[in-house]
mmCIF file of C-alpha atoms and ligand atoms in Angstrom:
data_model
loop_
_atom_site.group_PDB
_atom_site.id
_atom_site.type_symbol
_atom_site.label_atom_id
_atom_site.label_comp_id
_atom_site.label_asym_id
_atom_site.label_seq_id
_atom_site.Cartn_x
_atom_site.Cartn_y
_atom_site.Cartn_z
ATOM 1 C CA MET K 1 -19.607 -7.447 15.437
ATOM 2 C CA SER K 2 -22.499 -5.602 13.703
ATOM 3 C CA ASP K 3 -20.297 -3.481 11.660
ATOM 4 C CA GLN K 4 -17.970 -6.122 10.457
ATOM 5 C CA ARG K 5 -16.424 -5.386 7.231
ATOM 6 C CA VAL K 6 -14.981 -7.956 4.742
ATOM 7 C CA VAL K 7 -11.516 -7.204 4.031
ATOM 8 C CA LEU K 8 -8.888 -8.413 1.569
ATOM 9 C CA VAL K 9 -5.228 -7.689 2.425
ATOM 10 C CA THR K 10 -2.476 -8.116 0.063
ATOM 11 C CA GLY K 11 0.808 -8.947 1.046
ATOM 12 C CA ALA K 12 -0.058 -10.418 4.216
ATOM 13 C CA SER K 13 2.962 -12.630 4.831
ATOM 14 C CA THR K 14 5.012 -10.273 6.667
ATOM 15 C CA GLY K 15 5.399 -6.760 7.846
ATOM 16 C CA PHE K 16 2.571 -4.487 7.751
ATOM 17 C CA GLY K 17 0.264 -6.709 5.701
ATOM 18 C CA ARG K 18 0.536 -9.442 8.295
ATOM 19 C CA LEU K 19 0.140 -7.010 11.447
ATOM 20 C CA THR K 20 -2.866 -5.663 9.377
ATOM 21 C CA ALA K 21 -4.558 -8.805 8.730
ATOM 22 C CA GLU K 22 -4.137 -10.031 12.316
ATOM 23 C CA ALA K 23 -5.318 -6.792 13.781
ATOM 24 C CA LEU K 24 -8.366 -6.624 11.739
ATOM 25 C CA ALA K 25 -9.182 -10.002 12.489
ATOM 26 C CA ARG K 26 -8.713 -9.612 16.131
ATOM 27 C CA ARG K 27 -11.337 -6.522 16.056
ATOM 28 C CA GLY K 28 -13.817 -8.959 14.641
ATOM 29 C CA HIS K 29 -13.564 -8.281 10.898
ATOM 30 C CA ARG K 30 -13.796 -10.932 8.204
ATOM 31 C CA VAL K 31 -10.182 -10.832 7.027
ATOM 32 C CA PHE K 32 -8.903 -12.649 3.643
ATOM 33 C CA ALA K 33 -5.245 -12.458 3.932
ATOM 34 C CA GLY K 34 -3.879 -12.466 0.492
ATOM 35 C CA LEU K 35 -0.408 -14.206 -0.147
ATOM 36 C CA ARG K 36 1.529 -15.400 -2.904
ATOM 37 C CA ASP K 37 3.136 -18.788 -3.242
ATOM 38 C CA VAL K 38 1.249 -20.365 -0.311
ATOM 39 C CA ARG K 39 2.491 -23.872 -1.181
ATOM 40 C CA GLY K 40 6.044 -22.689 -1.462
ATOM 41 C CA ARG K 41 7.730 -19.647 0.252
ATOM 42 C CA ASN K 42 4.700 -18.547 2.147
ATOM 43 C CA GLN K 43 3.493 -21.984 3.469
ATOM 44 C CA ARG K 44 4.409 -21.479 6.970
ATOM 45 C CA ALA K 45 2.928 -17.780 7.041
ATOM 46 C CA ALA K 46 -0.231 -19.144 5.523
ATOM 47 C CA ALA K 47 -0.401 -21.884 8.087
ATOM 48 C CA GLU K 48 0.109 -19.533 11.007
ATOM 49 C CA LEU K 49 -2.293 -17.122 9.863
ATOM 50 C CA ALA K 50 -4.997 -19.733 9.359
ATOM 51 C CA ALA K 51 -4.363 -20.804 12.842
ATOM 52 C CA LEU K 52 -5.052 -17.474 14.405
ATOM 53 C CA GLU K 53 -7.307 -18.361 17.388
ATOM 54 C CA GLY K 54 -10.679 -16.854 17.514
ATOM 55 C CA ALA K 55 -10.418 -15.056 14.171
ATOM 56 C CA ASP K 56 -12.346 -14.971 10.899
ATOM 57 C CA LEU K 57 -9.479 -15.246 8.865
ATOM 58 C CA ARG K 58 -8.844 -17.114 5.547
ATOM 59 C CA VAL K 59 -5.906 -17.230 3.452
ATOM 60 C CA VAL K 60 -6.407 -16.428 -0.327
ATOM 61 C CA GLU K 61 -3.517 -16.942 -2.879
ATOM 62 C CA ILE K 62 -2.755 -13.663 -4.674
ATOM 63 C CA ASP K 63 0.260 -12.589 -6.623
ATOM 64 C CA VAL K 64 -0.559 -8.906 -7.588
ATOM 65 C CA THR K 65 1.722 -8.877 -10.656
ATOM 66 C CA ASP K 66 -0.677 -11.540 -12.025
ATOM 67 C CA GLN K 67 -4.065 -10.173 -13.493
ATOM 68 C CA ALA K 68 -5.636 -13.696 -13.433
ATOM 69 C CA SER K 69 -4.394 -14.347 -9.730
ATOM 70 C CA ALA K 70 -6.032 -10.992 -8.626
ATOM 71 C CA ASP K 71 -9.219 -12.063 -10.264
ATOM 72 C CA ARG K 72 -9.283 -15.316 -8.730
ATOM 73 C CA ALA K 73 -8.545 -14.046 -5.362
ATOM 74 C CA VAL K 74 -11.341 -11.501 -5.474
ATOM 75 C CA THR K 75 -13.918 -14.082 -6.936
ATOM 76 C CA GLU K 76 -12.893 -16.346 -4.011
ATOM 77 C CA VAL K 77 -13.759 -13.513 -1.599
ATOM 78 C CA ILE K 78 -17.053 -12.651 -3.140
ATOM 79 C CA GLY K 79 -17.888 -16.638 -3.295
ATOM 80 C CA ALA K 80 -17.335 -16.947 0.329
ATOM 81 C CA ALA K 81 -18.345 -13.915 1.841
ATOM 82 C CA GLY K 82 -20.989 -12.619 -0.787
ATOM 83 C CA ARG K 83 -19.445 -8.956 -0.614
ATOM 84 C CA LEU K 84 -16.201 -7.277 -0.385
ATOM 85 C CA ASP K 85 -15.952 -4.098 1.633
ATOM 86 C CA VAL K 86 -12.386 -3.113 1.888
ATOM 87 C CA VAL K 87 -9.212 -3.636 -0.209
ATOM 88 C CA VAL K 88 -5.970 -3.057 1.507
ATOM 89 C CA ASN K 89 -3.309 -2.562 -1.195
ATOM 90 C CA ASN K 90 -0.332 -3.302 0.768
ATOM 91 C CA ALA K 91 1.812 -5.856 -1.379
ATOM 92 C CA GLY K 92 5.126 -3.950 -2.275
ATOM 93 C CA GLY K 93 8.684 -3.874 -2.147
ATOM 94 C CA ILE K 94 11.579 -1.372 -2.666
ATOM 95 C CA PHE K 95 14.410 -1.338 -5.398
ATOM 96 C CA VAL K 96 17.287 0.318 -3.818
ATOM 97 C CA GLY K 97 20.496 2.131 -5.357
ATOM 98 C CA PRO K 98 20.920 5.261 -7.531
ATOM 99 C CA VAL K 99 18.550 5.367 -10.500
ATOM 100 C CA GLU K 100 21.175 5.266 -13.221
ATOM 101 C CA PRO K 101 22.190 1.600 -12.789
ATOM 102 C CA PHE K 102 18.691 0.434 -13.178
ATOM 103 C CA THR K 103 17.740 -0.778 -16.416
ATOM 104 C CA ALA K 104 14.329 0.247 -17.739
ATOM 105 C CA GLU K 105 13.322 -3.499 -17.352
ATOM 106 C CA GLU K 106 14.079 -3.302 -13.766
ATOM 107 C CA ALA K 107 12.083 -0.048 -13.285
ATOM 108 C CA GLN K 108 9.230 -1.706 -14.753
ATOM 109 C CA ARG K 109 9.283 -4.647 -12.174
ATOM 110 C CA GLN K 110 9.408 -1.829 -9.511
ATOM 111 C CA PHE K 111 6.362 -0.380 -10.988
ATOM 112 C CA ASP K 112 4.717 -3.483 -11.869
ATOM 113 C CA LEU K 113 4.703 -4.590 -8.253
ATOM 114 C CA ASN K 114 4.094 -1.135 -6.461
ATOM 115 C CA VAL K 115 1.763 0.456 -8.949
ATOM 116 C CA PHE K 116 0.218 -1.921 -11.480
ATOM 117 C CA GLY K 117 -0.074 -4.500 -8.738
ATOM 118 C CA ALA K 118 -2.834 -2.364 -6.958
ATOM 119 C CA LEU K 119 -4.200 -1.275 -10.260
ATOM 120 C CA ARG K 120 -4.850 -5.026 -11.002
ATOM 121 C CA VAL K 121 -6.312 -5.701 -7.542
ATOM 122 C CA ASN K 122 -8.650 -2.566 -7.742
ATOM 123 C CA ARG K 123 -9.616 -3.537 -11.330
ATOM 124 C CA ALA K 124 -10.706 -7.114 -10.074
ATOM 125 C CA ALA K 125 -12.669 -5.536 -7.235
ATOM 126 C CA LEU K 126 -14.171 -2.516 -8.691
ATOM 127 C CA PRO K 127 -17.086 -4.048 -10.555
ATOM 128 C CA HIS K 128 -18.072 -5.470 -7.210
ATOM 129 C CA LEU K 129 -17.586 -2.392 -4.945
ATOM 130 C CA ARG K 130 -19.491 -0.309 -7.625
ATOM 131 C CA ARG K 131 -22.580 -2.708 -7.706
ATOM 132 C CA GLN K 132 -22.652 -2.572 -3.916
ATOM 133 C CA GLY K 133 -22.584 1.083 -4.028
ATOM 134 C CA ALA K 134 -19.808 1.119 -1.298
ATOM 135 C CA GLY K 135 -16.386 0.090 -0.521
ATOM 136 C CA LEU K 136 -13.071 1.307 0.245
ATOM 137 C CA LEU K 137 -9.598 1.006 -1.849
ATOM 138 C CA LEU K 138 -6.868 1.607 0.959
ATOM 139 C CA GLN K 139 -3.311 1.934 -0.799
ATOM 140 C CA ILE K 140 -0.280 1.661 1.416
ATOM 141 C CA GLY K 141 2.013 4.559 0.378
ATOM 142 C CA SER K 142 5.116 6.216 1.770
ATOM 143 C CA LEU K 143 6.248 9.387 2.766
ATOM 144 C CA SER K 144 8.638 9.201 -0.097
ATOM 145 C CA SER K 145 5.993 9.900 -2.401
ATOM 146 C CA ARG K 146 6.258 13.437 -0.735
ATOM 147 C CA VAL K 147 9.882 13.810 0.038
ATOM 148 C CA THR K 148 12.333 12.006 -2.450
ATOM 149 C CA VAL K 149 15.499 10.925 -1.152
ATOM 150 C CA PRO K 150 18.489 9.739 -3.264
ATOM 151 C CA PHE K 151 19.090 6.020 -3.614
ATOM 152 C CA SER K 152 15.390 4.947 -3.669
ATOM 153 C CA GLY K 153 14.304 7.127 -6.447
ATOM 154 C CA LEU K 154 12.455 4.283 -8.314
ATOM 155 C CA TYR K 155 10.526 3.373 -5.245
ATOM 156 C CA ALA K 156 9.553 7.192 -4.507
ATOM 157 C CA ALA K 157 8.509 7.321 -8.039
ATOM 158 C CA SER K 158 6.444 4.178 -7.748
ATOM 159 C CA LYS K 159 4.805 5.568 -4.627
ATOM 160 C CA ALA K 160 4.106 9.046 -6.179
ATOM 161 C CA ALA K 161 2.504 7.167 -8.994
ATOM 162 C CA LEU K 162 0.314 5.034 -6.747
ATOM 163 C CA ALA K 163 -0.649 8.217 -4.568
ATOM 164 C CA SER K 164 -1.856 9.938 -8.026
ATOM 165 C CA LEU K 165 -3.794 6.922 -8.834
ATOM 166 C CA THR K 166 -5.604 7.009 -5.512
ATOM 167 C CA GLU K 167 -6.380 10.589 -6.117
ATOM 168 C CA ALA K 168 -7.915 9.994 -9.459
ATOM 169 C CA TRP K 169 -9.761 6.796 -8.145
ATOM 170 C CA HIS K 170 -11.017 8.832 -5.054
ATOM 171 C CA ASP K 171 -12.918 11.645 -7.353
ATOM 172 C CA GLU K 172 -13.899 9.189 -10.066
ATOM 173 C CA LEU K 173 -15.412 6.477 -7.607
ATOM 174 C CA ALA K 174 -17.111 9.125 -5.206
ATOM 175 C CA PRO K 175 -20.374 9.062 -7.541
ATOM 176 C CA HIS K 176 -20.416 5.218 -7.036
ATOM 177 C CA GLY K 177 -20.036 5.137 -3.413
ATOM 178 C CA VAL K 178 -16.804 3.988 -3.296
ATOM 179 C CA GLU K 179 -13.654 5.744 -1.365
ATOM 180 C CA SER K 180 -10.121 5.550 -2.450
ATOM 181 C CA VAL K 181 -7.519 6.689 0.245
ATOM 182 C CA ILE K 182 -3.770 6.340 0.837
ATOM 183 C CA LEU K 183 -1.758 5.812 4.011
ATOM 184 C CA ASP K 184 1.796 7.398 3.916
ATOM 185 C CA ALA K 185 3.970 5.541 6.157
ATOM 186 C CA ALA K 186 7.440 6.533 7.263
ATOM 187 C CA PRO K 187 9.969 3.906 7.352
ATOM 188 C CA TYR K 188 9.378 1.217 9.980
ATOM 189 C CA PRO K 189 11.159 -2.084 10.605
ATOM 190 C CA THR K 190 9.759 -4.741 8.298
ATOM 191 C CA ASN K 191 11.126 -7.340 5.868
ATOM 192 C CA ILE K 192 11.327 -4.673 3.367
ATOM 193 C CA GLY K 193 14.826 -3.771 3.561
ATOM 194 C CA ALA K 194 15.954 -7.371 3.610
ATOM 195 C CA ASN K 195 13.874 -8.133 0.549
ATOM 196 C CA ALA K 196 15.200 -4.940 -1.450
ATOM 197 C CA THR K 197 16.287 -5.437 -4.802
ATOM 198 C CA LEU K 198 19.478 -3.967 -6.033
ATOM 199 C CA PRO K 199 20.615 -3.005 -9.638
ATOM 200 C CA ALA K 200 22.239 -5.909 -11.546
ATOM 201 C CA ASP K 201 24.740 -3.316 -13.259
ATOM 202 C CA GLN K 202 27.254 -3.358 -10.514
ATOM 203 C CA GLU K 203 29.666 -1.464 -12.685
ATOM 204 C CA ARG K 204 27.596 1.674 -12.664
ATOM 205 C CA MET K 205 26.567 1.133 -8.999
ATOM 206 C CA GLY K 206 30.225 1.182 -8.199
ATOM 207 C CA ALA K 207 30.497 4.837 -9.448
ATOM 208 C CA TYR K 208 28.290 5.837 -6.841
ATOM 209 C CA GLY K 209 29.940 3.935 -3.851
ATOM 210 C CA GLU K 210 31.467 6.804 -1.773
ATOM 211 C CA ALA K 211 27.989 8.959 -1.833
ATOM 212 C CA LEU K 212 26.001 5.771 -1.373
ATOM 213 C CA GLY K 213 28.331 4.706 1.704
ATOM 214 C CA GLY K 214 28.019 8.205 3.221
ATOM 215 C CA PHE K 215 24.234 8.093 2.676
ATOM 216 C CA MET K 216 23.869 4.373 4.185
ATOM 217 C CA ALA K 217 26.104 5.842 7.009
ATOM 218 C CA ALA K 218 23.693 8.719 7.911
ATOM 219 C CA ILE K 219 20.545 6.848 7.940
ATOM 220 C CA THR K 220 21.865 4.051 9.901
ATOM 221 C CA SER K 221 23.513 6.598 12.412
ATOM 222 C CA PRO K 222 22.928 6.185 16.165
ATOM 223 C CA GLN K 223 20.838 9.393 15.894
ATOM 224 C CA GLN K 224 18.421 7.861 13.264
ATOM 225 C CA ALA K 225 18.626 4.233 14.814
ATOM 226 C CA ASN K 226 15.487 4.389 16.675
ATOM 227 C CA PRO K 227 13.104 2.197 14.577
ATOM 228 C CA GLY K 228 9.403 2.801 15.502
ATOM 229 C CA ASP K 229 6.855 0.079 15.882
ATOM 230 C CA PRO K 230 5.210 -1.194 12.549
ATOM 231 C CA ALA K 231 2.058 -1.989 14.383
ATOM 232 C CA VAL K 232 1.208 1.578 14.170
ATOM 233 C CA VAL K 233 0.484 1.321 10.597
ATOM 234 C CA ALA K 234 -1.629 -1.659 11.206
ATOM 235 C CA GLU K 235 -3.655 0.378 13.851
ATOM 236 C CA ALA K 236 -4.004 3.403 11.536
ATOM 237 C CA VAL K 237 -5.501 0.949 9.075
ATOM 238 C CA VAL K 238 -7.944 -0.459 11.390
ATOM 239 C CA ARG K 239 -8.895 3.073 12.204
ATOM 240 C CA LEU K 240 -9.612 3.851 8.392
ATOM 241 C CA VAL K 241 -11.423 0.734 7.793
ATOM 242 C CA GLU K 242 -13.573 1.435 10.930
ATOM 243 C CA ALA K 243 -14.188 5.128 10.085
ATOM 244 C CA PRO K 244 -17.695 6.268 8.859
ATOM 245 C CA GLU K 245 -18.102 5.760 5.165
ATOM 246 C CA GLY K 246 -17.475 8.801 3.161
ATOM 247 C CA LYS K 247 -15.736 10.627 5.941
ATOM 248 C CA ARG K 248 -12.370 8.901 5.533
ATOM 249 C CA PRO K 249 -9.339 11.242 4.733
ATOM 250 C CA ARG K 250 -7.798 11.021 1.498
ATOM 251 C CA ARG K 251 -4.389 10.812 2.744
ATOM 252 C CA THR K 252 -3.291 9.454 6.154
ATOM 253 C CA VAL K 253 0.336 10.141 7.442
ATOM 254 C CA VAL K 254 1.763 7.768 10.050
ATOM 255 C CA ALA K 255 5.107 9.051 10.918
ATOM 256 C CA PRO K 256 7.208 10.236 13.818
ATOM 257 C CA ALA K 257 5.972 13.673 15.173
ATOM 258 C CA ALA K 258 8.338 15.883 13.092
ATOM 259 C CA GLN K 259 7.782 14.187 9.885
ATOM 260 C CA PHE K 260 4.200 14.024 10.526
ATOM 261 C CA GLU K 261 3.882 17.668 10.962
ATOM 262 C CA ALA K 262 6.062 18.409 7.975
ATOM 263 C CA VAL K 263 4.219 16.068 5.527
ATOM 264 C CA GLU K 264 0.831 17.307 6.999
ATOM 265 C CA ALA K 265 1.687 20.731 6.254
ATOM 266 C CA LEU K 266 2.733 19.737 2.618
ATOM 267 C CA ASN K 267 -0.463 17.780 2.157
ATOM 268 C CA ARG K 268 -2.585 20.986 3.213
ATOM 269 C CA VAL K 269 -0.671 23.242 0.557
ATOM 270 C CA ALA K 270 -1.432 20.615 -1.887
ATOM 271 C CA ASP K 271 -4.995 20.583 -1.161
ATOM 272 C CA SER K 272 -5.252 24.355 -1.370
ATOM 273 C CA ALA K 273 -3.542 24.111 -4.544
ATOM 274 C CA ALA K 274 -6.190 21.589 -5.887
ATOM 275 C CA VAL K 275 -8.760 23.855 -5.024
ATOM 276 C CA ALA K 276 -7.547 26.734 -6.628
ATOM 277 C CA VAL K 277 -6.149 24.928 -9.940
ATOM 278 C CA THR K 278 -9.499 23.133 -10.479
ATOM 279 C CA ALA K 279 -11.447 26.088 -9.857
ATOM 280 C CA ASP K 280 -9.401 28.076 -12.189
ATOM 281 C CA MET K 281 -10.012 25.295 -14.824
ATOM 282 C CA GLY K 282 -13.663 25.187 -14.091
ATOM 283 C CA ILE K 283 -13.776 21.566 -13.046
ATOM 284 C CA ALA K 284 -14.098 22.144 -9.531
ATOM 285 C CA ALA K 285 -17.589 20.228 -9.555
ATOM 286 C CA PHE K 286 -15.710 16.965 -10.426
ATOM 287 C CA VAL K 287 -13.119 16.999 -7.459
ATOM 288 C CA SER K 288 -14.052 16.304 -4.093
ATOM 289 C CA ALA K 289 -13.927 18.804 -1.244
ATOM 290 C CA ARG K 290 -10.618 19.217 0.159
HETATM 291 N N1 NAP Y 301 8.387 -0.757 6.072
HETATM 292 C C1 NAP Y 301 8.643 0.423 5.583
HETATM 293 O O1 NAP Y 301 9.297 1.418 6.090
HETATM 294 C C2 NAP Y 301 7.569 1.056 4.637
HETATM 295 C C3 NAP Y 301 7.307 2.349 4.675
HETATM 296 C C4 NAP Y 301 6.428 2.942 3.727
HETATM 297 C C5 NAP Y 301 5.427 2.338 3.030
HETATM 298 N N2 NAP Y 301 5.890 0.822 2.830
HETATM 299 C C6 NAP Y 301 4.673 -0.180 2.211
HETATM 300 O O2 NAP Y 301 4.369 -1.093 2.950
HETATM 301 C C7 NAP Y 301 4.056 -2.108 2.303
HETATM 302 C C8 NAP Y 301 4.377 -3.599 3.077
HETATM 303 O O3 NAP Y 301 5.736 -3.359 3.027
HETATM 304 P P1 NAP Y 301 6.454 -3.894 4.272
HETATM 305 O O4 NAP Y 301 7.525 -2.763 4.860
HETATM 306 O O5 NAP Y 301 5.531 -4.550 5.239
HETATM 307 O O6 NAP Y 301 7.452 -5.029 3.708
HETATM 308 P P2 NAP Y 301 7.547 -6.558 3.847
HETATM 309 O O7 NAP Y 301 7.701 -7.080 5.136
HETATM 310 O O8 NAP Y 301 8.788 -6.950 2.969
HETATM 311 O O9 NAP Y 301 6.250 -7.125 3.228
HETATM 312 C C9 NAP Y 301 5.849 -6.949 1.686
HETATM 313 C C10 NAP Y 301 4.714 -8.007 1.427
HETATM 314 O O10 NAP Y 301 4.599 -7.825 0.273
HETATM 315 C C11 NAP Y 301 4.427 -9.037 -0.333
HETATM 316 N N3 NAP Y 301 4.628 -9.098 -2.102
HETATM 317 C C12 NAP Y 301 5.861 -8.778 -2.470
HETATM 318 N N4 NAP Y 301 5.574 -9.415 -3.949
HETATM 319 C C13 NAP Y 301 4.406 -9.485 -3.980
HETATM 320 C C14 NAP Y 301 3.420 -9.996 -5.246
HETATM 321 N N5 NAP Y 301 4.014 -10.050 -6.306
HETATM 322 N N6 NAP Y 301 2.117 -10.443 -4.685
HETATM 323 C C15 NAP Y 301 1.722 -10.278 -3.805
HETATM 324 N N7 NAP Y 301 2.478 -10.025 -2.534
HETATM 325 C C16 NAP Y 301 3.766 -9.562 -2.719
HETATM 326 C C17 NAP Y 301 5.372 -9.978 0.190
HETATM 327 O O11 NAP Y 301 5.015 -11.291 0.189
HETATM 328 P P3 NAP Y 301 6.471 -12.413 0.233
HETATM 329 O O12 NAP Y 301 6.724 -12.759 1.477
HETATM 330 O O13 NAP Y 301 5.994 -13.375 -0.567
HETATM 331 O O14 NAP Y 301 7.587 -11.605 -0.520
HETATM 332 C C18 NAP Y 301 5.007 -9.488 1.847
HETATM 333 O O15 NAP Y 301 3.960 -10.077 2.331
HETATM 334 C C19 NAP Y 301 4.837 -2.080 0.938
HETATM 335 O O16 NAP Y 301 3.835 -1.589 -0.016
HETATM 336 C C20 NAP Y 301 5.838 -0.707 1.152
HETATM 337 O O17 NAP Y 301 6.157 -0.073 -0.148
HETATM 338 C C21 NAP Y 301 6.836 0.296 3.843
#
């Protein structure tokens, strides 16, 4: 295809990342599917992806918690394709439980994956994107960055941090022709729940047993048990990748209708606040139009 993009997707072994890599490849884009541990835990996923018929898809090894690994992956993409148009920062995971039982070291691991992971990959990619004068950094965020619910506070905080970084990148990189956007997804059935990390301190965890039990019963109740199709996230990523350069929305919400409307309304208010605050601070010229 003439407007083929070269795309690196991190965390492409399962879930949104896998669906996104496959959807982009089926659309004719040149996809580098980023997987960690391709000779171990992800050997099978790597083989399946590499065998995708009629697709220009290549597996690259990347562990986003390791800067050298991120650097190597980006170097491999540039070496093979000569350029890099889009980075989809999808790799992530969730630490589940009340905030108290988690140690600071455990909390750091949540941020290391969900926040510093994207920071490392973008740091590796940005010199190339700035040199090209074009490119897209697309972070996979969560509605929980806007609406924090209990028992996933570390996760929500990490996604809020990722959203803040995305906004800063957006304005800092606009003069370089590089876009930074975030896609905030509602909960969809992937491997994220099965891969969730719990706090090691079970004694403190036990103090929250009753409330946590009630919460879990509420969110898994028959009224709530209508999981959507995670493919809608991959489809939204494809639309953002194929959108005209410079015209992509800073935040995209992918969620069931009621949640979508509510968070879009919140985003509009946040945009108005950004306009008013930056005007009052005398720095409106440094932020992009809302
Ligand atoms: N599903 C939801 O409800 C939901 C909602 C909003 C946002 N999100 C976000 O969507 C993204 C994808 O999650 P998912 O729901 O698709 O879950 P998933 O199926 O568990 O996929 C997570 C992916 O991240 C990879 N990963 C984990 N640690 C990594 C590391 N250190 N380096 C590289 N890759 C790593 C995993 O690889 P391994 O197979 O090797 O573990 C896997 O490919 C995450 O950022 C998540 O926070 C999910």
